[in-house]
Coordinates of C-alpha atoms in Angstrom, one line a residue:
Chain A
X80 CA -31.5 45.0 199.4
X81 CA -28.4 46.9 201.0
X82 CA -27.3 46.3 204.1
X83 CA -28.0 49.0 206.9
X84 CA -27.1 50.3 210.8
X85 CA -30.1 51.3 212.9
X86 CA -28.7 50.2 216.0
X87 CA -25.2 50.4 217.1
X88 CA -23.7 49.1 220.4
X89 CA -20.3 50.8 221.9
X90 CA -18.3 48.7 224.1
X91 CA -15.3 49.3 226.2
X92 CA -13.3 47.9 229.0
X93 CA -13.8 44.1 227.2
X94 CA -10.3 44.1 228.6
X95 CA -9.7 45.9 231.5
X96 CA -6.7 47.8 231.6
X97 CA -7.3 48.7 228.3
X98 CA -8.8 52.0 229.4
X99 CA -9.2 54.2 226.3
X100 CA -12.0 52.2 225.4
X101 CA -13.3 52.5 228.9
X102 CA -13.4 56.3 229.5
X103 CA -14.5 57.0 226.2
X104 CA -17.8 55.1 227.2
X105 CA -18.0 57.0 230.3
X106 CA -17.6 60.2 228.8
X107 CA -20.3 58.9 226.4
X108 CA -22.8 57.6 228.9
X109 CA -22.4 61.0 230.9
X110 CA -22.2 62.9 227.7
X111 CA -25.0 60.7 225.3
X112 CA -25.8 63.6 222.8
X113 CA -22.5 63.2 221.4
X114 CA -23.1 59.7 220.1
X115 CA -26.6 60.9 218.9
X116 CA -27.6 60.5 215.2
X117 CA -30.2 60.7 213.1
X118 CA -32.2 57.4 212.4
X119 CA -29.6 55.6 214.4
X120 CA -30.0 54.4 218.2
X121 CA -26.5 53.9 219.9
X122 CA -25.9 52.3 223.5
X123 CA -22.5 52.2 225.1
X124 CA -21.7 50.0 227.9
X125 CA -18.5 49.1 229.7
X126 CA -18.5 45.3 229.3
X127 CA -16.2 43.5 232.2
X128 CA -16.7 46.3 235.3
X129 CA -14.9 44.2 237.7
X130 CA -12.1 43.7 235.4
X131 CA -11.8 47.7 234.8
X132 CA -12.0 47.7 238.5
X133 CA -9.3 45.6 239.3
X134 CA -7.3 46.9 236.6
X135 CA -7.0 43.7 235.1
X136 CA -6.9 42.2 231.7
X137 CA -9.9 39.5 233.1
X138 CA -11.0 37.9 236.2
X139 CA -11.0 34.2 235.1
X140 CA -10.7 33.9 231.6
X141 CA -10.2 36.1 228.5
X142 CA -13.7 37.5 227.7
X143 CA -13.3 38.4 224.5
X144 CA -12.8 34.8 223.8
X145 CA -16.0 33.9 225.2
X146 CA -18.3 34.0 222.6
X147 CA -18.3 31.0 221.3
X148 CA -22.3 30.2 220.4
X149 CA -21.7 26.6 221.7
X150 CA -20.2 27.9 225.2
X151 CA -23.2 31.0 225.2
X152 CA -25.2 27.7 225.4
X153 CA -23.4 25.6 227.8
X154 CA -24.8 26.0 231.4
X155 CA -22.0 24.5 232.5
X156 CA -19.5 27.3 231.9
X157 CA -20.3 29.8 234.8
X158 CA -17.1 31.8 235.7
X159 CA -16.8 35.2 236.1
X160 CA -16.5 36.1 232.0
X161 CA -18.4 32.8 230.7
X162 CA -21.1 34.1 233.0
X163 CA -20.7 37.7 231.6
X164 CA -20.7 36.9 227.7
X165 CA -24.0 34.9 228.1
X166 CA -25.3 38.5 229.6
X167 CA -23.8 41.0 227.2
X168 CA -24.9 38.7 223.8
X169 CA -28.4 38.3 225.4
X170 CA -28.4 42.5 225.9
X171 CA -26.9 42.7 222.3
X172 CA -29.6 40.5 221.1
X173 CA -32.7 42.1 223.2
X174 CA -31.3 45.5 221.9
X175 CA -31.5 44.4 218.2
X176 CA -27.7 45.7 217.7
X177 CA -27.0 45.5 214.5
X178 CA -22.7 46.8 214.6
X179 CA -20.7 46.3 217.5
X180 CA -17.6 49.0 218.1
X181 CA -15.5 47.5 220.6
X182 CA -12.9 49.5 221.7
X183 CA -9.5 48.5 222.7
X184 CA -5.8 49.5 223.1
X185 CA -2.7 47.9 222.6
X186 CA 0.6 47.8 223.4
X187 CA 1.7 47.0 220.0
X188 CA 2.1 50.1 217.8
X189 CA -1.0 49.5 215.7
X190 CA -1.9 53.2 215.8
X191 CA -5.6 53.6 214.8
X192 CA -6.4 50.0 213.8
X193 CA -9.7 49.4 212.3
X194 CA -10.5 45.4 212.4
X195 CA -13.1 44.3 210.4
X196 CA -13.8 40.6 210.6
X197 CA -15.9 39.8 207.5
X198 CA -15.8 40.9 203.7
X199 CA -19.2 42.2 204.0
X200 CA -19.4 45.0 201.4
X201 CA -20.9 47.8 203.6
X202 CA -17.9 47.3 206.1
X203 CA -15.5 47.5 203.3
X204 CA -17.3 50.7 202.2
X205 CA -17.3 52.3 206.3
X206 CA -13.4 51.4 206.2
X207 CA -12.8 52.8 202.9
X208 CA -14.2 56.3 204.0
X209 CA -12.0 56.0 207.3
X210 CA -8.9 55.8 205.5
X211 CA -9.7 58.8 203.9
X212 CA -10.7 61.2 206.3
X213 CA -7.6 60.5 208.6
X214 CA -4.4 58.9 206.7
X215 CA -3.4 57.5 209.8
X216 CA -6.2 54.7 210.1
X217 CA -4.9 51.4 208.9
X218 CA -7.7 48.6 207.9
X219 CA -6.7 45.0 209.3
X220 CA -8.7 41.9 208.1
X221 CA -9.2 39.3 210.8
X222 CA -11.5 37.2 209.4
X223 CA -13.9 35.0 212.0
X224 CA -16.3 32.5 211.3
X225 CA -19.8 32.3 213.1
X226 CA -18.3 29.8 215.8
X227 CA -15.8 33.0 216.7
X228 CA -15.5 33.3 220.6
X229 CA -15.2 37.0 220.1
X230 CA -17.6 39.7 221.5
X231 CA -18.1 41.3 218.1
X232 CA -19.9 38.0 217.2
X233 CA -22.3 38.6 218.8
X234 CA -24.3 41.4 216.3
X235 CA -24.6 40.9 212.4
X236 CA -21.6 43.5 212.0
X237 CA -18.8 44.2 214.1
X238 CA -15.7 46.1 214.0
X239 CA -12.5 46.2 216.4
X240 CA -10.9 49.2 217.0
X241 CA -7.1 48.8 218.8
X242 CA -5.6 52.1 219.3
X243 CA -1.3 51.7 220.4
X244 CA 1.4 52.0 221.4
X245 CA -0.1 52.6 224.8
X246 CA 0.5 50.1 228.2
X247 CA -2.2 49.0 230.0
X248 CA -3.5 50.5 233.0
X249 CA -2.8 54.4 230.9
X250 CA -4.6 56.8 229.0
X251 CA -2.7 58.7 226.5
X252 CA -4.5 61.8 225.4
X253 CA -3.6 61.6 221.9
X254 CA -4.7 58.2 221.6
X255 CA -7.9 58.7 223.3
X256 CA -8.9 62.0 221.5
X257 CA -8.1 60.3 217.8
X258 CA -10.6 57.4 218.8
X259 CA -13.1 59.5 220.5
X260 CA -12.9 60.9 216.4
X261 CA -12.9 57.9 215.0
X262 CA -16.1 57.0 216.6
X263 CA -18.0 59.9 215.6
X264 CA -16.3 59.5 211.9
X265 CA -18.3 56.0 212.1
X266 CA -21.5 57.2 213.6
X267 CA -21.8 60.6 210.9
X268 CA -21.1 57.8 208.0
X269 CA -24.1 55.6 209.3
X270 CA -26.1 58.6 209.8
X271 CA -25.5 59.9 206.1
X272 CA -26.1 56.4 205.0
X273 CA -29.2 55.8 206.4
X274 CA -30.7 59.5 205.2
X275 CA -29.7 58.3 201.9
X276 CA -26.7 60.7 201.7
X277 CA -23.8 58.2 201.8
X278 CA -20.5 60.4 202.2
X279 CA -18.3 59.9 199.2
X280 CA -15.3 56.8 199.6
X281 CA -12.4 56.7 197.6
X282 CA -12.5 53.6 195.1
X283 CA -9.9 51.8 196.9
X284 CA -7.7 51.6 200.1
X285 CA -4.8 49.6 201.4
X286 CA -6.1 46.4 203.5
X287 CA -3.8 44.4 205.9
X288 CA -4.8 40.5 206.1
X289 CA -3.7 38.1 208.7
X290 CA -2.5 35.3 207.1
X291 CA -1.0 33.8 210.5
X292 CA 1.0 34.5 213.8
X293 CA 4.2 33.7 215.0
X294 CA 5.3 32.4 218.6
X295 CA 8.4 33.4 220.1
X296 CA 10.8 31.0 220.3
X297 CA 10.3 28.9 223.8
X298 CA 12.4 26.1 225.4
X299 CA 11.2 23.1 226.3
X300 CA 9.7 23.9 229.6
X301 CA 7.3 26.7 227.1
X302 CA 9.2 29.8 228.8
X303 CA 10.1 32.4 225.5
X304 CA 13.6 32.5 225.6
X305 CA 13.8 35.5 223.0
X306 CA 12.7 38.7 222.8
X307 CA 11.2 40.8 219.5
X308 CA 14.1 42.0 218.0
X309 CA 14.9 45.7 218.8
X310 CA 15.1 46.6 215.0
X311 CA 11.2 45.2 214.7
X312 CA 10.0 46.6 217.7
X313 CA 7.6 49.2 217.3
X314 CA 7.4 48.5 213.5
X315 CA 4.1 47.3 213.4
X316 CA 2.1 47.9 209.4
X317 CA 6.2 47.9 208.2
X318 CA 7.7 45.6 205.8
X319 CA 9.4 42.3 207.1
X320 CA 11.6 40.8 203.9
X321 CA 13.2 37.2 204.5
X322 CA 16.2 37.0 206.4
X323 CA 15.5 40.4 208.4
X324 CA 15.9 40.0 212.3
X325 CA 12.8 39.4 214.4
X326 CA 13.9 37.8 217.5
X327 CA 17.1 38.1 220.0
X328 CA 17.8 35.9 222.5
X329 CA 18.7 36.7 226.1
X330 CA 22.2 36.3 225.2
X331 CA 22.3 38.8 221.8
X332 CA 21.7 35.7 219.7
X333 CA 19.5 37.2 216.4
X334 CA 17.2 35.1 214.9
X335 CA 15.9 36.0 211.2
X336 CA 12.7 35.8 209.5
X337 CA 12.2 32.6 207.6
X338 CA 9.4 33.3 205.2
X339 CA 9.7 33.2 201.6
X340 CA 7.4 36.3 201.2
X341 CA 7.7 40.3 202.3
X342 CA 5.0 40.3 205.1
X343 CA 3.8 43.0 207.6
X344 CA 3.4 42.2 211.3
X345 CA 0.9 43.8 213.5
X346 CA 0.6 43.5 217.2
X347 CA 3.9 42.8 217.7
X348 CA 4.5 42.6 221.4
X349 CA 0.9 42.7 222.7
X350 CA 1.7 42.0 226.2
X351 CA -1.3 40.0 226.5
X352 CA -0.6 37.6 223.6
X353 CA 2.5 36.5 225.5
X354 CA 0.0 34.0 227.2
X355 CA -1.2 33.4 223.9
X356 CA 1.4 32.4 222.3
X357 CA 1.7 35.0 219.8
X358 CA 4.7 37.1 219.4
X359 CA 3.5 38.8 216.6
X360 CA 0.5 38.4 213.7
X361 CA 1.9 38.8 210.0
X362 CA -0.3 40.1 207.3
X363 CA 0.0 40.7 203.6
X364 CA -1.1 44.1 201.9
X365 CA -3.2 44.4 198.9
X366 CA -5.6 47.5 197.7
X367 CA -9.1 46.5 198.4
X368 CA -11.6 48.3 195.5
X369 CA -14.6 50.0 197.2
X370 CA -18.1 48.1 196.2
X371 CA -21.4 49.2 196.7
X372 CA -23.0 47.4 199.1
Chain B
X1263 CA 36.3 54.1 258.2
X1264 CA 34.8 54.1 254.1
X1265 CA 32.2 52.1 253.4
X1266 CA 32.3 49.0 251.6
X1267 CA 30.1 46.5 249.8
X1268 CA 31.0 42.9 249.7
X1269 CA 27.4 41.5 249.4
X1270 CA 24.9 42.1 246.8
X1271 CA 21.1 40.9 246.2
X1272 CA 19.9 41.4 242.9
X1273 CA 16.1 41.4 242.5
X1274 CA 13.4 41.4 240.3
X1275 CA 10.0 41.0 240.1
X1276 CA 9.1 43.0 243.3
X1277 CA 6.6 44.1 241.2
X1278 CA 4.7 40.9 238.9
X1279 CA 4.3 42.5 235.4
X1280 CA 7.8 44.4 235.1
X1281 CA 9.6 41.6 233.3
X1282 CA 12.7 43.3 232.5
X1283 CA 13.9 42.3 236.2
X1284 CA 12.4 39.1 236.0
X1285 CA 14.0 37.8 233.0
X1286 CA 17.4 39.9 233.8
X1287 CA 16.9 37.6 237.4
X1288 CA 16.4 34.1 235.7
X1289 CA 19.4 34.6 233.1
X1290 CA 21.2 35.1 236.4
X1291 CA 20.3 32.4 238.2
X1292 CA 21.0 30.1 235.1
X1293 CA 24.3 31.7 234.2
X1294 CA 25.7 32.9 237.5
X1295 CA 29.2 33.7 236.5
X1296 CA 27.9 37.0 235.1
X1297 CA 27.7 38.0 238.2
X1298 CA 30.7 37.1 239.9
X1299 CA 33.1 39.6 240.7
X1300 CA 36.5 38.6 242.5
X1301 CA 35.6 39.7 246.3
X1302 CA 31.8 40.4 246.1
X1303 CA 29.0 37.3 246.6
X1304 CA 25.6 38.4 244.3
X1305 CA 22.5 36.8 245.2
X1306 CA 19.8 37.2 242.7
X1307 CA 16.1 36.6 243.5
X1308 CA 13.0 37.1 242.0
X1309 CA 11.1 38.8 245.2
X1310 CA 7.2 38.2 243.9
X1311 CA 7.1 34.7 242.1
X1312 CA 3.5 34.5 242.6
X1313 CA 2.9 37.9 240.9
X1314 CA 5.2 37.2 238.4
X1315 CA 3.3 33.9 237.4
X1316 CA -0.1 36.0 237.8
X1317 CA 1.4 38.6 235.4
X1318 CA 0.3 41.0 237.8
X1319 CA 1.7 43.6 240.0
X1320 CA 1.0 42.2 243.1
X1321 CA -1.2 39.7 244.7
X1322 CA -2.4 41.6 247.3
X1323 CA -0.8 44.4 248.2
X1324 CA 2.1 47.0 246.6
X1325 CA 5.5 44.2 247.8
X1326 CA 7.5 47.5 247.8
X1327 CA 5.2 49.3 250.0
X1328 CA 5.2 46.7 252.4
X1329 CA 8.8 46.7 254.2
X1330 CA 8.0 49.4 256.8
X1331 CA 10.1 47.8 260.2
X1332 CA 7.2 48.2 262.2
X1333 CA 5.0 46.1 259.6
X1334 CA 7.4 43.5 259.3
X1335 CA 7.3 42.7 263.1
X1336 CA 3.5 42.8 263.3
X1337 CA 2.3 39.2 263.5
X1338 CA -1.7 40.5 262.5
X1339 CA 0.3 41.1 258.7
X1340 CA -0.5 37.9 256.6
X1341 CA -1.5 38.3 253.2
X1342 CA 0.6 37.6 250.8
X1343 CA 2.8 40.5 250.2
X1344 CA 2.5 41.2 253.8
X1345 CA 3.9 37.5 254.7
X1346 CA 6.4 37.8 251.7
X1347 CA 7.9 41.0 253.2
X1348 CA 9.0 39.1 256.2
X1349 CA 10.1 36.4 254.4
X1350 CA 12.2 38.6 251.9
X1351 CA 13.4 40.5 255.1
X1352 CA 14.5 37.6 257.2
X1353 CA 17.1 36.7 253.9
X1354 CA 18.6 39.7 253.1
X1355 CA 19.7 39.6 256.8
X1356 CA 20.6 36.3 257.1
X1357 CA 22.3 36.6 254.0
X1358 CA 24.6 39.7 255.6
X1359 CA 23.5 41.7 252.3
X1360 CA 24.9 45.5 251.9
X1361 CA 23.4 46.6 248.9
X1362 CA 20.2 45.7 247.5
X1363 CA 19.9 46.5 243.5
X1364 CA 16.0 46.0 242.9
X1365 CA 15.1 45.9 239.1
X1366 CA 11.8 48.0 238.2
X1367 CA 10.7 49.1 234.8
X1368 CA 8.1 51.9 234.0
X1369 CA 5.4 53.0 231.6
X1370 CA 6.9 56.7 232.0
X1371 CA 9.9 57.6 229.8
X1372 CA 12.5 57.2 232.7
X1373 CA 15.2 56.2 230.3
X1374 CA 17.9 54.1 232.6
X1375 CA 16.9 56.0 235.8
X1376 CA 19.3 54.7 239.1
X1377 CA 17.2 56.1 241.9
X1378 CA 19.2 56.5 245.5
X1379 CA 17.5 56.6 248.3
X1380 CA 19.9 58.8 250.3
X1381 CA 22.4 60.7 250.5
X1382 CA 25.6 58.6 251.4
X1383 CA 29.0 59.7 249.5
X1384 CA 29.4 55.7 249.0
X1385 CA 26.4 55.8 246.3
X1386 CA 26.7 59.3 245.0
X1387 CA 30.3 58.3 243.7
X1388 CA 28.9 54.9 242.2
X1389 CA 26.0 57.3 240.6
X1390 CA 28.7 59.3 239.0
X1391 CA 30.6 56.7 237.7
X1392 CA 27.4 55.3 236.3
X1393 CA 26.4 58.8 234.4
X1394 CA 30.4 58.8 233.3
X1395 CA 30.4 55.1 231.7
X1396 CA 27.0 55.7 229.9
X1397 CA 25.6 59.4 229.5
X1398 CA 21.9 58.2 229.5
X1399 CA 21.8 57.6 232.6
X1400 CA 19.4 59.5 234.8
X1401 CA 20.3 59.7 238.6
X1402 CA 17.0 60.8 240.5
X1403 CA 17.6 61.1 244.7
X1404 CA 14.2 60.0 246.2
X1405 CA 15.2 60.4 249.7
X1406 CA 13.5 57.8 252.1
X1407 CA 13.5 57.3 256.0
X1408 CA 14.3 54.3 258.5
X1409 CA 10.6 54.0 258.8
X1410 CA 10.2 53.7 254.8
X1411 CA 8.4 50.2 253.4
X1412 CA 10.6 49.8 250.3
X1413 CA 12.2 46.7 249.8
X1414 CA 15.5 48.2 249.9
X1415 CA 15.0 49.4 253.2
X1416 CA 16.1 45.6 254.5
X1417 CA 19.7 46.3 253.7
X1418 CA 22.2 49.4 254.5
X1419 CA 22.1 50.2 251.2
X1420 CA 19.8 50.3 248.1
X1421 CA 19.7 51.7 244.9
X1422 CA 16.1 50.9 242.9
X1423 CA 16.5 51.0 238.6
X1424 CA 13.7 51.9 236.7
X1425 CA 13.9 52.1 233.3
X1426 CA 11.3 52.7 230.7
X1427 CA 9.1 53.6 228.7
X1428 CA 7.7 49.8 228.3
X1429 CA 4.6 48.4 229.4
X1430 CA 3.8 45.9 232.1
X1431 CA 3.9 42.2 230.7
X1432 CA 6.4 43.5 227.9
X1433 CA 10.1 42.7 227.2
X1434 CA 12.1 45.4 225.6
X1435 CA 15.1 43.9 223.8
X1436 CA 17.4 47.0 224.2
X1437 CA 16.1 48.3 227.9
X1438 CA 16.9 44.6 228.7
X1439 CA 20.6 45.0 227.4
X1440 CA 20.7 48.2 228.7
X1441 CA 19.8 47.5 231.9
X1442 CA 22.0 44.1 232.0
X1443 CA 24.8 46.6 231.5
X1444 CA 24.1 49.0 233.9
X1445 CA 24.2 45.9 236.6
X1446 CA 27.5 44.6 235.2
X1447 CA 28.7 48.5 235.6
X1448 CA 27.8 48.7 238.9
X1449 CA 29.5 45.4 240.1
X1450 CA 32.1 46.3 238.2
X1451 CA 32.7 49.2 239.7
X1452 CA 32.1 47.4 243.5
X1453 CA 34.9 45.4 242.6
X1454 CA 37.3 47.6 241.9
X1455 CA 36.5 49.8 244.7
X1456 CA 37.4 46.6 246.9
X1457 CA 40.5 46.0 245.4
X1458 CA 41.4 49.1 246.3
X1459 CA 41.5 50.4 242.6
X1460 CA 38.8 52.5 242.8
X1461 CA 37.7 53.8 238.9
X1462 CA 37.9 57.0 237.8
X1463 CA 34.6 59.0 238.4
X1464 CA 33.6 62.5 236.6
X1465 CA 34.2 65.1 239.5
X1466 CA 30.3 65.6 240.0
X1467 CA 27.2 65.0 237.9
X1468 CA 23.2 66.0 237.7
X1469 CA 21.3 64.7 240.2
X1470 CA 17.1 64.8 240.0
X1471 CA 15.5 65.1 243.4
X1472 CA 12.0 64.6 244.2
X1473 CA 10.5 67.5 245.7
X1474 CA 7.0 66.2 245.5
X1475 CA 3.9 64.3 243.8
X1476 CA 1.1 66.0 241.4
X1477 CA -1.8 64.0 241.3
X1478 CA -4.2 63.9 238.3
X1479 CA -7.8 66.0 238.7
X1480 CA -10.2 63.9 240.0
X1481 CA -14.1 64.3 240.5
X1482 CA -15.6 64.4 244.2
X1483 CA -16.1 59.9 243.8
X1484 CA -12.4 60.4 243.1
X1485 CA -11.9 59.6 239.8
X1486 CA -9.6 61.4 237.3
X1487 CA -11.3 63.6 235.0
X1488 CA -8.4 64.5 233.3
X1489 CA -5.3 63.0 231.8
X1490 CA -1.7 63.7 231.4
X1491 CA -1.3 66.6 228.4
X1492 CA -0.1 65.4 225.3
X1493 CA 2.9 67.6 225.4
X1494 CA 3.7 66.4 228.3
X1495 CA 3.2 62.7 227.7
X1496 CA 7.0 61.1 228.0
X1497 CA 8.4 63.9 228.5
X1498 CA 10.1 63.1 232.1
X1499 CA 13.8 65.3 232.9
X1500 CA 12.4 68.1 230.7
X1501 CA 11.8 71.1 232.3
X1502 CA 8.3 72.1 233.0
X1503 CA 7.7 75.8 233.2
X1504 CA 4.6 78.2 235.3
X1505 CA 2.4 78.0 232.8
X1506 CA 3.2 75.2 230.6
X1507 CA -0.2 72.5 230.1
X1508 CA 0.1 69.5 232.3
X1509 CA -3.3 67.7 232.2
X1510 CA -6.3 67.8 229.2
X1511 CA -9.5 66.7 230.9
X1512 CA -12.0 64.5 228.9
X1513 CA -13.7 66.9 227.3
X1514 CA -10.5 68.9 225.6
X1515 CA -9.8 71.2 228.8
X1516 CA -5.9 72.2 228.8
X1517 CA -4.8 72.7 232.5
X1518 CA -1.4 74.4 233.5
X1519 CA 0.8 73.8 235.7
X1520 CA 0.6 76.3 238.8
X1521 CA 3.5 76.4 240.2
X1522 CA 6.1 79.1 241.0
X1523 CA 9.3 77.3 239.8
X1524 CA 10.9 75.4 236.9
X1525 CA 10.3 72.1 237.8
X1526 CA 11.6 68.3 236.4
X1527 CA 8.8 65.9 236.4
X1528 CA 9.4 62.3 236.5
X1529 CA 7.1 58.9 236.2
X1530 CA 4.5 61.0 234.3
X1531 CA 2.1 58.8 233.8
X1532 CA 2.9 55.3 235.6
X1533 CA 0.5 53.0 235.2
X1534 CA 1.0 52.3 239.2
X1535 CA 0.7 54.9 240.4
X1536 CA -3.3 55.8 239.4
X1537 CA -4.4 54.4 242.7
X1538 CA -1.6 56.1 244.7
X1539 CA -3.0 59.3 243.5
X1540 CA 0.2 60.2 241.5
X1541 CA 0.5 61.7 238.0
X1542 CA 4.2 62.5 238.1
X1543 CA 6.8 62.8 240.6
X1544 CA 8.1 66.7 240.1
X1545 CA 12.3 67.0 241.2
X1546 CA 14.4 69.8 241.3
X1547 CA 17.8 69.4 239.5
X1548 CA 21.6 70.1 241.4
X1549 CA 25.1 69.6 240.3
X1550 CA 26.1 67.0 243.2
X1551 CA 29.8 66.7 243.5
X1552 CA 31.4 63.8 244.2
X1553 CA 33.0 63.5 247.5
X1554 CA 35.1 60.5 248.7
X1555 CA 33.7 58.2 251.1

């Protein structure tokens, strides 16, 4: 039987600053007939209020790493976001939510990302329609398995949306409308799906898969002691051949891309993945075909 | 008698997250001959370690908000900007410093901005040296009183840099190298001045001055309901005529700007500056000669 959306949840403000996500809910809380659809019951909810308050990425700890099923379970972990994720998967589950959107921003210049984390067939489908009613929407694969910490994990289906370049702690109005668009875009292609009307997909689109980050180069004391070259800065979804500059050190020193392979990074300098160790994630391309589900 | 500078404090990290001045600061502190100039002594601190480790902006309180003479010499003032102030304060004088240089960067698009703070002849002939040597640079006059709380305020003279667009938590390779030269310029040009070899500066230059703040529409609970325009957005030194858009509420609302005169605006959309009610900074532009000291 195919796979189908009857109840979708909308999350912003997993992070914080990250406040595209968050005043999009808002408006969609004050505003609910915009996310109705036939056949399909959507919530939205900010998920980390304090954090959004205090402007922050997170209180304690990264809550969209917090999801782990095993740490959901442990009664041990009790700070401020463990504490949380145990409360938002328990609402996910008590709502029946069957596709998580979770809304962030970055400051990476990922554009309109769409993340999908599985290869499930219907997702595929959803992404291949997205590409084609807006050009600029780029599909990343991150795949997780079922021990994933992220929020997303927490419903059968999830998807990631990371709208850039913008820094934390701003709205850009460009960025917020094209996502406020994007949304809807997802929520009229579940609707038409569940009448039994699927909207028409083009038989393939171009998919970006992580295949692995890199770290900046650090010295022994774990303090970066480069920065993203300027030549890659910015050029996130654009080719990176072997021997191209990615780094420069604090004193003009470039450092070149080692790989054997043409890859293309994405979320190159995230601020928040400086803690992470991640200086950039590198992805190969290939055209995904579009399968019925 | 002119004026003269023959001690200098470089610092960064006033505020936590703007890592340009932080990691311009520590490359300092490790390699402290590019710094020395024949007849000046340059101290270089990082003013907000705490922040800086926190990736944050402060701990507290705004450090740069937090310098006002009458705070400092209130013993009731202990938090930790509050304490820091007075700490920060107490060296600078020790230290016999003239001219405070304090590193900021910005999430507007302030270029290389060299904000002075008042009106001596001393800094508006360093400023036009500074637009002479490298044509982006901005100079914006923000014009501040004995009484002000900015860090500067500890020694006779200040000049703050701002440079941006770049997020908090985010190194920019060139705005790094751009603003490493811009330092080097101006102790370049210190030196000289106290040899009594002055260098050549452009008879006058364009000078920004703040005439005022615009803050973004906000609901009766105070929050914005509206966000900077799109064709505004990064657009900071461009004129901004009667009429032109300046905010797009939520709901796709195009707001314009009211006022009589051609205005300037500058740090649209600062992260920051949300909570200090500010959506730009609107300044008036002059041809400022330069006048000997």
């Amino acid at each position: 039987m195919a796979a189908s959306v009857k109840r979708v949840a909308l999350v912003g403000g997993t992070h914080g600053g990250e406040l595209t996500g968050v005043f999009l809910v808002k408006k969609f809380q004050q505003s609910s007939h915009l996310i109705k659809r036939h056949g399909i019951e959507t919530i939205s909810l900010i998920a980390n209020d304090k954090a959004v308050e205090m402007a922050t990425r997170y209180i304690d700890t990264d809550l969209n790493r917090a999801f782990n099923p095993r740490d959901l379970d442990n009664p041990q972990l009790t700070n401020h976001e463990q504490s949380l994720a145990k409360k938002i998967a328990r609402r996910i589950q008590q709502e029946k939510i069957d596709l998580i959107i979770d809304l962030h921003s970055t400051t990476s210049n990922m554009g309109l990302t769409v993340i999908l984390h599985d290869n499930h067939p219907y997702l595929l489908k959803l992404a291949a329609y997205l590409t084609q009613i807006n050009s600029k929407v780029k599909i990343l694969q991150h795949t997780l398995n079922q021990e994933s910490s992220y929020l997303i994990n927490s419903a059968k289906f999830g998807i990631t949306i990371e709208v850039g370049a913008v820094a934390n702690g701003v709205l850009d109005a460009k960025l917020f409308q094209e996502t406020e668009n994007l949304v809807y875009a997802i929520l009229d292609y579940l609707e038409a799906d569940n009448k039994g009307q699927p909207l028409s997909t083009p038989p393939s689109f171009t998919k970006y898969s992580v295949i692995g980050t890199v770290d900046y180069p650090r010295n022994e004391l774990g303090v970066i002691r480069a920065m993203i070259h300027p030549q890659l800065q910015f050029q996130d979804y654009q080719p990176l051949h072997p021997g191209n500059p990615i780094f420069i050190t604090f004193d003009g020193e470039e450092i070149f891309y080692q790989g054997n392979e043409t890859v293309y990074p994405v979320f190159i300098n995230e601020a928040a993945y400086y803690e992470k160790g991640t200086a950039m994630c590198l992805t190969v391309i290939s055209e995904q075909l579009t399968v019925n589900s």
